[in-house]
GROMACS .gro file of C-alpha atoms in nm:
model
  438
    1UNK     CA    1  -0.007  -0.003   0.002
    2UNK     CA    2   0.136   0.333  -0.091
    3UNK     CA    3   0.107   0.639   0.128
    4UNK     CA    4   0.120   1.020   0.033
    5UNK     CA    5   0.401   1.195   0.209
    6UNK     CA    6   0.349   1.528   0.378
    7UNK     CA    7   0.557   1.828   0.289
    8UNK     CA    8   0.832   1.905   0.510
    9UNK     CA    9   0.768   2.159   0.784
   10UNK     CA   10   0.995   2.385   0.972
   11UNK     CA   11   1.061   2.188   1.294
   12UNK     CA   12   1.303   2.445   1.439
   13UNK     CA   13   1.022   2.686   1.477
   14UNK     CA   14   0.786   2.428   1.610
   15UNK     CA   15   1.048   2.295   1.843
   16UNK     CA   16   1.105   2.655   1.964
   17UNK     CA   17   0.732   2.702   2.024
   18UNK     CA   18   0.728   2.372   2.235
   19UNK     CA   19   1.010   2.505   2.438
   20UNK     CA   20   0.845   2.840   2.490
   21UNK     CA   21   0.514   2.664   2.608
   22UNK     CA   22   0.702   2.439   2.848
   23UNK     CA   23   0.881   2.739   2.992
   24UNK     CA   24   0.565   2.943   3.030
   25UNK     CA   25   0.309   2.767   3.259
   26UNK     CA   26   0.151   3.096   3.362
   27UNK     CA   27   0.107   3.458   3.197
   28UNK     CA   28   0.388   3.590   3.418
   29UNK     CA   29   0.630   3.321   3.304
   30UNK     CA   30   0.512   3.375   2.946
   31UNK     CA   31   0.621   3.739   2.950
   32UNK     CA   32   0.925   3.669   3.132
   33UNK     CA   33   1.029   3.433   2.870
   34UNK     CA   34   0.930   3.672   2.602
   35UNK     CA   35   1.151   3.957   2.747
   36UNK     CA   36   1.453   3.717   2.765
   37UNK     CA   37   1.415   3.656   2.402
   38UNK     CA   38   1.370   4.027   2.315
   39UNK     CA   39   1.676   4.116   2.537
   40UNK     CA   40   1.892   3.869   2.315
   41UNK     CA   41   1.741   4.046   2.005
   42UNK     CA   42   1.867   4.384   2.132
   43UNK     CA   43   1.544   4.507   2.289
   44UNK     CA   44   1.570   4.701   2.629
   45UNK     CA   45   1.308   4.735   2.893
   46UNK     CA   46   1.159   5.074   2.980
   47UNK     CA   47   0.975   5.131   3.301
   48UNK     CA   48   0.629   5.307   3.303
   49UNK     CA   49   0.737   5.523   3.581
   50UNK     CA   50   1.071   5.680   3.400
   51UNK     CA   51   1.090   5.938   3.130
   52UNK     CA   52   1.091   5.786   2.777
   53UNK     CA   53   1.306   5.912   2.493
   54UNK     CA   54   1.258   5.886   2.110
   55UNK     CA   55   1.572   5.663   2.041
   56UNK     CA   56   1.561   5.410   1.765
   57UNK     CA   57   1.576   5.044   1.849
   58UNK     CA   58   1.378   4.783   2.031
   59UNK     CA   59   1.190   4.870   2.349
   60UNK     CA   60   0.943   4.672   2.567
   61UNK     CA   61   0.722   4.733   2.887
   62UNK     CA   62   0.626   4.472   3.127
   63UNK     CA   63   0.307   4.482   3.345
   64UNK     CA   64   0.190   4.168   3.529
   65UNK     CA   65   0.113   3.909   3.261
   66UNK     CA   66   0.110   4.150   2.964
   67UNK     CA   67   0.388   4.280   2.760
   68UNK     CA   68   0.407   4.547   2.487
   69UNK     CA   69   0.718   4.566   2.270
   70UNK     CA   70   0.797   4.800   1.972
   71UNK     CA   71   1.095   4.863   1.739
   72UNK     CA   72   1.153   5.229   1.624
   73UNK     CA   73   1.334   5.227   1.300
   74UNK     CA   74   1.587   5.505   1.200
   75UNK     CA   75   1.409   5.800   1.029
   76UNK     CA   76   1.066   5.727   1.211
   77UNK     CA   77   0.859   6.048   1.256
   78UNK     CA   78   0.617   6.133   1.528
   79UNK     CA   79   0.333   6.047   1.300
   80UNK     CA   80   0.468   5.724   1.151
   81UNK     CA   81   0.192   5.468   1.179
   82UNK     CA   82   0.219   5.143   1.358
   83UNK     CA   83   0.165   4.781   1.264
   84UNK     CA   84   0.045   4.611   1.575
   85UNK     CA   85   0.032   4.221   1.631
   86UNK     CA   86  -0.187   4.121   1.921
   87UNK     CA   87  -0.228   3.804   2.121
   88UNK     CA   88  -0.297   3.687   2.477
   89UNK     CA   89  -0.085   3.514   2.748
   90UNK     CA   90  -0.344   3.330   2.945
   91UNK     CA   91  -0.522   2.999   2.914
   92UNK     CA   92  -0.826   2.843   3.087
   93UNK     CA   93  -0.716   2.644   3.404
   94UNK     CA   94  -0.767   2.599   3.780
   95UNK     CA   95  -0.647   2.884   3.987
   96UNK     CA   96  -0.574   2.885   4.369
   97UNK     CA   97  -0.800   3.054   4.614
   98UNK     CA   98  -0.693   3.289   4.868
   99UNK     CA   99  -0.732   3.031   5.143
  100UNK     CA  100  -0.605   2.731   4.959
  101UNK     CA  101  -0.562   2.444   5.223
  102UNK     CA  102  -0.840   2.215   5.261
  103UNK     CA  103  -0.905   1.837   5.295
  104UNK     CA  104  -1.140   1.562   5.335
  105UNK     CA  105  -1.149   1.193   5.433
  106UNK     CA  106  -0.774   1.189   5.515
  107UNK     CA  107  -0.679   1.351   5.175
  108UNK     CA  108  -0.494   1.693   5.165
  109UNK     CA  109  -0.633   1.909   4.891
  110UNK     CA  110  -0.597   2.255   4.725
  111UNK     CA  111  -0.901   2.489   4.691
  112UNK     CA  112  -0.910   2.618   4.339
  113UNK     CA  113  -1.143   2.836   4.129
  114UNK     CA  114  -1.219   2.783   3.754
  115UNK     CA  115  -1.051   3.051   3.535
  116UNK     CA  116  -1.197   3.118   3.194
  117UNK     CA  117  -1.389   2.836   3.016
  118UNK     CA  118  -1.190   2.526   3.036
  119UNK     CA  119  -1.312   2.172   2.923
  120UNK     CA  120  -1.321   2.085   3.288
  121UNK     CA  121  -1.328   1.709   3.219
  122UNK     CA  122  -0.992   1.741   3.056
  123UNK     CA  123  -0.824   1.840   3.382
  124UNK     CA  124  -0.922   1.503   3.545
  125UNK     CA  125  -0.664   1.229   3.631
  126UNK     CA  126  -0.361   1.444   3.492
  127UNK     CA  127  -0.035   1.514   3.662
  128UNK     CA  128  -0.053   1.866   3.745
  129UNK     CA  129   0.214   2.124   3.839
  130UNK     CA  130   0.164   2.464   4.006
  131UNK     CA  131   0.317   2.799   3.883
  132UNK     CA  132   0.256   3.174   3.909
  133UNK     CA  133   0.393   3.464   4.119
  134UNK     CA  134   0.436   3.517   4.466
  135UNK     CA  135   0.396   3.881   4.585
  136UNK     CA  136   0.637   3.979   4.869
  137UNK     CA  137   0.622   4.217   5.166
  138UNK     CA  138   0.869   4.457   4.994
  139UNK     CA  139   0.639   4.499   4.709
  140UNK     CA  140   0.833   4.287   4.466
  141UNK     CA  141   0.728   3.953   4.301
  142UNK     CA  142   0.884   3.604   4.269
  143UNK     CA  143   0.802   3.364   3.995
  144UNK     CA  144   0.749   3.008   4.092
  145UNK     CA  145   0.703   2.705   3.893
  146UNK     CA  146   0.672   2.345   4.047
  147UNK     CA  147   0.686   2.159   3.705
  148UNK     CA  148   0.653   1.820   3.838
  149UNK     CA  149   0.369   1.593   3.938
  150UNK     CA  150   0.220   1.776   4.253
  151UNK     CA  151  -0.156   1.773   4.217
  152UNK     CA  152  -0.427   1.547   4.065
  153UNK     CA  153  -0.807   1.591   4.031
  154UNK     CA  154  -0.922   1.234   4.060
  155UNK     CA  155  -1.216   1.120   3.878
  156UNK     CA  156  -1.478   0.894   4.028
  157UNK     CA  157  -1.443   0.528   3.949
  158UNK     CA  158  -1.698   0.379   3.703
  159UNK     CA  159  -1.791   0.125   3.978
  160UNK     CA  160  -1.931   0.416   4.165
  161UNK     CA  161  -2.095   0.584   3.862
  162UNK     CA  162  -2.222   0.300   3.653
  163UNK     CA  163  -2.404   0.513   3.410
  164UNK     CA  164  -2.135   0.751   3.326
  165UNK     CA  165  -2.057   0.628   2.985
  166UNK     CA  166  -2.417   0.640   2.883
  167UNK     CA  167  -2.561   0.939   3.064
  168UNK     CA  168  -2.247   1.171   3.026
  169UNK     CA  169  -2.010   1.301   3.282
  170UNK     CA  170  -2.166   1.578   3.522
  171UNK     CA  171  -1.920   1.762   3.745
  172UNK     CA  172  -2.009   1.986   4.032
  173UNK     CA  173  -1.755   2.266   3.962
  174UNK     CA  174  -1.735   2.338   4.333
  175UNK     CA  175  -1.714   1.977   4.472
  176UNK     CA  176  -1.556   1.761   4.207
  177UNK     CA  177  -1.266   1.973   4.091
  178UNK     CA  178  -1.055   2.030   4.407
  179UNK     CA  179  -0.726   1.860   4.352
  180UNK     CA  180  -0.538   1.638   4.595
  181UNK     CA  181  -0.184   1.669   4.687
  182UNK     CA  182  -0.110   1.439   4.968
  183UNK     CA  183  -0.231   1.242   5.263
  184UNK     CA  184  -0.314   1.373   5.623
  185UNK     CA  185  -0.464   1.669   5.800
  186UNK     CA  186  -0.468   1.993   5.607
  187UNK     CA  187  -0.323   2.294   5.783
  188UNK     CA  188  -0.355   2.660   5.711
  189UNK     CA  189  -0.039   2.798   5.545
  190UNK     CA  190   0.075   2.449   5.420
  191UNK     CA  191   0.075   2.539   5.027
  192UNK     CA  192   0.221   2.878   5.058
  193UNK     CA  193   0.501   2.756   5.295
  194UNK     CA  194   0.573   2.489   5.043
  195UNK     CA  195   0.586   2.726   4.733
  196UNK     CA  196   0.783   2.983   4.936
  197UNK     CA  197   1.054   2.714   4.998
  198UNK     CA  198   1.032   2.625   4.622
  199UNK     CA  199   1.091   3.004   4.526
  200UNK     CA  200   1.379   3.044   4.785
  201UNK     CA  201   1.197   3.302   5.012
  202UNK     CA  202   1.068   3.291   5.364
  203UNK     CA  203   0.725   3.193   5.411
  204UNK     CA  204   0.657   3.531   5.628
  205UNK     CA  205   0.761   3.736   5.328
  206UNK     CA  206   0.472   3.618   5.115
  207UNK     CA  207   0.157   3.835   5.142
  208UNK     CA  208  -0.011   3.750   4.819
  209UNK     CA  209  -0.015   3.517   4.527
  210UNK     CA  210  -0.149   3.441   4.173
  211UNK     CA  211  -0.118   3.073   4.120
  212UNK     CA  212  -0.250   2.814   3.860
  213UNK     CA  213  -0.234   2.447   3.781
  214UNK     CA  214  -0.070   2.317   3.467
  215UNK     CA  215  -0.044   1.976   3.286
  216UNK     CA  216   0.325   1.860   3.331
  217UNK     CA  217   0.325   1.645   3.015
  218UNK     CA  218   0.552   1.828   2.768
  219UNK     CA  219   0.444   1.932   2.419
  220UNK     CA  220   0.508   1.652   2.157
  221UNK     CA  221   0.501   1.592   1.796
  222UNK     CA  222   0.217   1.334   1.707
  223UNK     CA  223   0.110   1.102   1.429
  224UNK     CA  224   0.274   0.877   1.200
  225UNK     CA  225   0.461   1.155   1.020
  226UNK     CA  226   0.497   1.371   1.315
  227UNK     CA  227   0.309   1.640   1.143
  228UNK     CA  228   0.089   1.737   1.442
  229UNK     CA  229   0.169   1.913   1.771
  230UNK     CA  230   0.007   1.817   2.084
  231UNK     CA  231   0.054   2.094   2.359
  232UNK     CA  232  -0.105   2.253   2.643
  233UNK     CA  233  -0.166   2.639   2.610
  234UNK     CA  234  -0.165   2.649   2.239
  235UNK     CA  235  -0.455   2.896   2.307
  236UNK     CA  236  -0.284   3.131   2.295
  237UNK     CA  237   0.103   3.081   2.353
  238UNK     CA  238   0.122   2.958   1.990
  239UNK     CA  239   0.029   3.335   1.877
  240UNK     CA  240   0.258   3.500   2.131
  241UNK     CA  241   0.547   3.298   2.015
  242UNK     CA  242   0.466   3.374   1.649
  243UNK     CA  243   0.433   3.738   1.722
  244UNK     CA  244   0.782   3.740   1.899
  245UNK     CA  245   0.937   3.564   1.602
  246UNK     CA  246   0.781   3.819   1.371
  247UNK     CA  247   0.881   4.117   1.583
  248UNK     CA  248   1.249   4.019   1.611
  249UNK     CA  249   1.278   3.926   1.249
  250UNK     CA  250   1.112   4.263   1.156
  251UNK     CA  251   1.374   4.452   1.373
  252UNK     CA  252   1.658   4.241   1.210
  253UNK     CA  253   1.537   4.325   0.876
  254UNK     CA  254   1.539   4.710   0.920
  255UNK     CA  255   1.777   4.886   0.704
  256UNK     CA  256   1.836   5.145   0.977
  257UNK     CA  257   1.956   5.424   0.749
  258UNK     CA  258   1.666   5.634   0.741
  259UNK     CA  259   1.688   5.674   0.353
  260UNK     CA  260   1.366   5.496   0.278
  261UNK     CA  261   1.516   5.152   0.298
  262UNK     CA  262   1.403   5.095   0.649
  263UNK     CA  263   1.088   4.991   0.784
  264UNK     CA  264   0.776   5.197   0.669
  265UNK     CA  265   0.601   5.130   1.001
  266UNK     CA  266   0.690   5.092   1.355
  267UNK     CA  267   0.605   4.724   1.444
  268UNK     CA  268   0.448   4.662   1.773
  269UNK     CA  269   0.377   4.345   1.981
  270UNK     CA  270   0.093   4.353   2.232
  271UNK     CA  271   0.039   4.034   2.442
  272UNK     CA  272  -0.250   4.084   2.703
  273UNK     CA  273  -0.357   3.884   3.007
  274UNK     CA  274  -0.714   3.803   3.102
  275UNK     CA  275  -0.864   3.750   2.752
  276UNK     CA  276  -1.022   3.425   2.868
  277UNK     CA  277  -1.210   3.616   3.152
  278UNK     CA  278  -1.330   3.908   2.928
  279UNK     CA  279  -1.003   4.142   2.927
  280UNK     CA  280  -1.149   4.368   3.180
  281UNK     CA  281  -0.825   4.448   3.375
  282UNK     CA  282  -0.517   4.682   3.369
  283UNK     CA  283  -0.337   4.422   3.188
  284UNK     CA  284  -0.615   4.331   2.955
  285UNK     CA  285  -0.703   4.440   2.607
  286UNK     CA  286  -0.985   4.657   2.753
  287UNK     CA  287  -0.730   4.849   2.962
  288UNK     CA  288  -0.532   5.141   2.854
  289UNK     CA  289  -0.178   4.983   2.838
  290UNK     CA  290  -0.140   4.951   2.466
  291UNK     CA  291  -0.288   5.303   2.403
  292UNK     CA  292  -0.069   5.468   2.663
  293UNK     CA  293   0.244   5.304   2.516
  294UNK     CA  294   0.171   5.409   2.159
  295UNK     CA  295   0.092   5.766   2.263
  296UNK     CA  296   0.398   5.797   2.485
  297UNK     CA  297   0.613   5.661   2.196
  298UNK     CA  298   0.473   5.941   1.984
  299UNK     CA  299   0.549   6.206   2.235
  300UNK     CA  300   0.894   6.053   2.297
  301UNK     CA  301   0.972   6.137   1.929
  302UNK     CA  302   0.854   6.498   1.974
  303UNK     CA  303   0.494   6.460   1.874
  304UNK     CA  304   0.178   6.580   2.028
  305UNK     CA  305  -0.190   6.503   2.025
  306UNK     CA  306  -0.216   6.570   1.648
  307UNK     CA  307   0.080   6.335   1.556
  308UNK     CA  308  -0.094   6.071   1.797
  309UNK     CA  309  -0.397   6.068   1.591
  310UNK     CA  310  -0.229   6.083   1.254
  311UNK     CA  311  -0.031   5.778   1.361
  312UNK     CA  312  -0.334   5.572   1.474
  313UNK     CA  313  -0.519   5.669   1.163
  314UNK     CA  314  -0.255   5.482   0.959
  315UNK     CA  315  -0.227   5.188   1.183
  316UNK     CA  316  -0.344   4.833   1.126
  317UNK     CA  317  -0.360   4.553   1.376
  318UNK     CA  318  -0.348   4.190   1.336
  319UNK     CA  319  -0.528   3.998   1.642
  320UNK     CA  320  -0.388   3.653   1.646
  321UNK     CA  321  -0.578   3.380   1.842
  322UNK     CA  322  -0.631   3.023   1.765
  323UNK     CA  323  -0.952   2.904   1.585
  324UNK     CA  324  -1.144   2.569   1.527
  325UNK     CA  325  -1.020   2.334   1.266
  326UNK     CA  326  -1.279   2.094   1.137
  327UNK     CA  327  -1.321   1.806   1.368
  328UNK     CA  328  -1.356   1.473   1.187
  329UNK     CA  329  -1.598   1.335   1.454
  330UNK     CA  330  -1.817   1.634   1.456
  331UNK     CA  331  -1.828   1.797   1.097
  332UNK     CA  332  -2.187   1.904   1.142
  333UNK     CA  333  -2.073   2.163   1.408
  334UNK     CA  334  -1.883   2.365   1.158
  335UNK     CA  335  -2.001   2.584   0.859
  336UNK     CA  336  -2.034   2.349   0.550
  337UNK     CA  337  -1.849   2.586   0.300
  338UNK     CA  338  -1.562   2.704   0.538
  339UNK     CA  339  -1.330   2.383   0.648
  340UNK     CA  340  -1.015   2.506   0.788
  341UNK     CA  341  -0.761   2.227   0.811
  342UNK     CA  342  -0.447   2.164   1.011
  343UNK     CA  343  -0.142   2.257   0.796
  344UNK     CA  344  -0.333   2.439   0.549
  345UNK     CA  345  -0.196   2.788   0.685
  346UNK     CA  346  -0.342   3.053   0.898
  347UNK     CA  347  -0.696   3.144   0.916
  348UNK     CA  348  -0.871   3.457   0.839
  349UNK     CA  349  -1.163   3.488   1.101
  350UNK     CA  350  -1.493   3.679   0.998
  351UNK     CA  351  -1.799   3.739   1.184
  352UNK     CA  352  -2.033   4.012   1.054
  353UNK     CA  353  -2.174   4.080   1.407
  354UNK     CA  354  -1.819   4.186   1.501
  355UNK     CA  355  -1.733   3.890   1.714
  356UNK     CA  356  -1.425   3.916   1.496
  357UNK     CA  357  -1.311   4.268   1.375
  358UNK     CA  358  -1.219   4.152   1.025
  359UNK     CA  359  -1.368   4.361   0.723
  360UNK     CA  360  -1.266   4.402   0.366
  361UNK     CA  361  -0.997   4.639   0.429
  362UNK     CA  362  -0.824   4.438   0.706
  363UNK     CA  363  -0.865   4.136   0.489
  364UNK     CA  364  -0.700   4.300   0.195
  365UNK     CA  365  -0.392   4.408   0.425
  366UNK     CA  366  -0.354   4.024   0.555
  367UNK     CA  367  -0.408   3.869   0.210
  368UNK     CA  368  -0.141   4.102   0.070
  369UNK     CA  369   0.114   3.995   0.363
  370UNK     CA  370   0.047   3.636   0.293
  371UNK     CA  371   0.120   3.681  -0.075
  372UNK     CA  372   0.443   3.846  -0.004
  373UNK     CA  373   0.544   3.556   0.249
  374UNK     CA  374   0.435   3.293   0.007
  375UNK     CA  375   0.195   3.156   0.269
  376UNK     CA  376  -0.140   3.007   0.201
  377UNK     CA  377  -0.436   3.118   0.420
  378UNK     CA  378  -0.797   2.983   0.491
  379UNK     CA  379  -1.126   3.150   0.587
  380UNK     CA  380  -1.297   3.068   0.913
  381UNK     CA  381  -1.652   3.152   1.002
  382UNK     CA  382  -1.889   2.986   1.271
  383UNK     CA  383  -2.195   2.786   1.163
  384UNK     CA  384  -2.511   2.992   1.187
  385UNK     CA  385  -2.637   2.749   1.428
  386UNK     CA  386  -2.363   2.785   1.678
  387UNK     CA  387  -2.266   3.085   1.887
  388UNK     CA  388  -1.933   3.250   1.775
  389UNK     CA  389  -1.650   3.315   2.018
  390UNK     CA  390  -1.449   3.645   2.032
  391UNK     CA  391  -1.110   3.769   2.064
  392UNK     CA  392  -0.907   4.086   2.157
  393UNK     CA  393  -0.964   4.206   1.805
  394UNK     CA  394  -1.308   4.387   1.841
  395UNK     CA  395  -1.171   4.540   2.162
  396UNK     CA  396  -0.877   4.681   2.011
  397UNK     CA  397  -1.054   4.812   1.698
  398UNK     CA  398  -1.323   4.981   1.911
  399UNK     CA  399  -1.089   5.105   2.193
  400UNK     CA  400  -0.805   5.254   1.966
  401UNK     CA  401  -1.017   5.324   1.645
  402UNK     CA  402  -0.766   5.132   1.427
  403UNK     CA  403  -0.833   4.883   1.144
  404UNK     CA  404  -0.806   4.521   1.287
  405UNK     CA  405  -0.806   4.181   1.109
  406UNK     CA  406  -0.865   3.859   1.320
  407UNK     CA  407  -0.633   3.569   1.231
  408UNK     CA  408  -0.490   3.264   1.384
  409UNK     CA  409  -0.408   2.887   1.358
  410UNK     CA  410  -0.674   2.622   1.340
  411UNK     CA  411  -0.648   2.374   1.612
  412UNK     CA  412  -0.864   2.082   1.780
  413UNK     CA  413  -0.958   2.037   2.143
  414UNK     CA  414  -0.959   2.433   2.211
  415UNK     CA  415  -0.968   2.497   2.575
  416UNK     CA  416  -0.869   2.155   2.671
  417UNK     CA  417  -0.581   2.105   2.923
  418UNK     CA  418  -0.403   1.979   2.606
  419UNK     CA  419  -0.476   2.093   2.269
  420UNK     CA  420  -0.362   1.986   1.892
  421UNK     CA  421  -0.246   2.172   1.585
  422UNK     CA  422  -0.077   2.096   1.265
  423UNK     CA  423   0.306   2.133   1.295
  424UNK     CA  424   0.351   2.344   0.990
  425UNK     CA  425   0.101   2.618   1.088
  426UNK     CA  426   0.301   2.808   1.358
  427UNK     CA  427   0.587   2.856   1.121
  428UNK     CA  428   0.339   2.966   0.852
  429UNK     CA  429   0.167   3.204   1.094
  430UNK     CA  430   0.491   3.354   1.205
  431UNK     CA  431   0.599   3.405   0.831
  432UNK     CA  432   0.265   3.585   0.747
  433UNK     CA  433   0.306   3.811   1.059
  434UNK     CA  434   0.662   3.909   0.946
  435UNK     CA  435   0.550   4.010   0.631
  436UNK     CA  436   0.254   4.204   0.784
  437UNK     CA  437   0.511   4.402   1.007
  438UNK     CA  438   0.754   4.485   0.726
   0.00000   0.00000   0.00000
């Protein structure tokens, strides 16, 4: 029997994505890892409390689980427009409550709250780690990552729920999702004392925390020909990583002479937190972070209110988030004439009710970028019978008044603890985004 052979994909980029996901079990780790990559590419951090100057080169701002980075080419004027690539750093998961220590029937457990809209059954019977940040008495923060089997949400045995396979699994989100992490009597302070020791700080110094579970199984190529990638947090670290690759490539490509051979736009990366819970925070897309960075950048180059508006008027944003590939077991859940497939290239996401921000003008800009990059792209719309999800795209378009196009990569098992994409697609997305920026 003969088999068709898949085309060769860029395993270097996909392997780098897997390493990035593995190093980024929380939004705080995702931006720290992104900052390390930017530093190696010559970018420098700017504090929001400092005075900014208009020097050329790469800059970035960190705030919690969000990062905004931009590259000012030589010859950029105050009114030079931006090209923004947006994404988000958070993923649905289980997050630790303020009083985390609990237990029952001789088991020690951790109290968790559901963040975003996870497929909660996907968190059952998995080896889970714990990661996030500890806030210290002096106002500083310390990242912590227990990247080994620590927690488990144990499912009820079929012998005690005989009809589960016929009637479906029903989980009480308060009672049935509290993970266990040992035996014995639970005592207040146990978890934070343990994590403080992991982070190398005294337990008494920890006055706050933002902690979350993660699946410790590493990303892996999957399939006979390894043309798929199985990984946690593809929604949406796949896009964050592609945006990082595109921004650093754009900076490297700049002629830097200011004589017309350099970049015609100021490329910007914006990776927000809290997209999965509505973006309503100081680090979310609904907040002022991106707008303030763009405005201050104009002012640092000698511009004022007029130049800021002129810059925004010429700005285009590509909002990158994952979308749905057609599921082979549930084809009826998808639009019958729009069937995005894995390894078919990035998707252009459209919804006339503005759940996605794409319109004809934005579509033309992205199509031109894909053409320049030699990258195929696909169209995604939801079935009329299914509600459509949304992204940071409409928020960004409405808040800043800029043309925005929603794009991404098609995946399966979205919002599961472990998702699946084509191994070609991350590199194709990064290539398209690089062309969009340049």
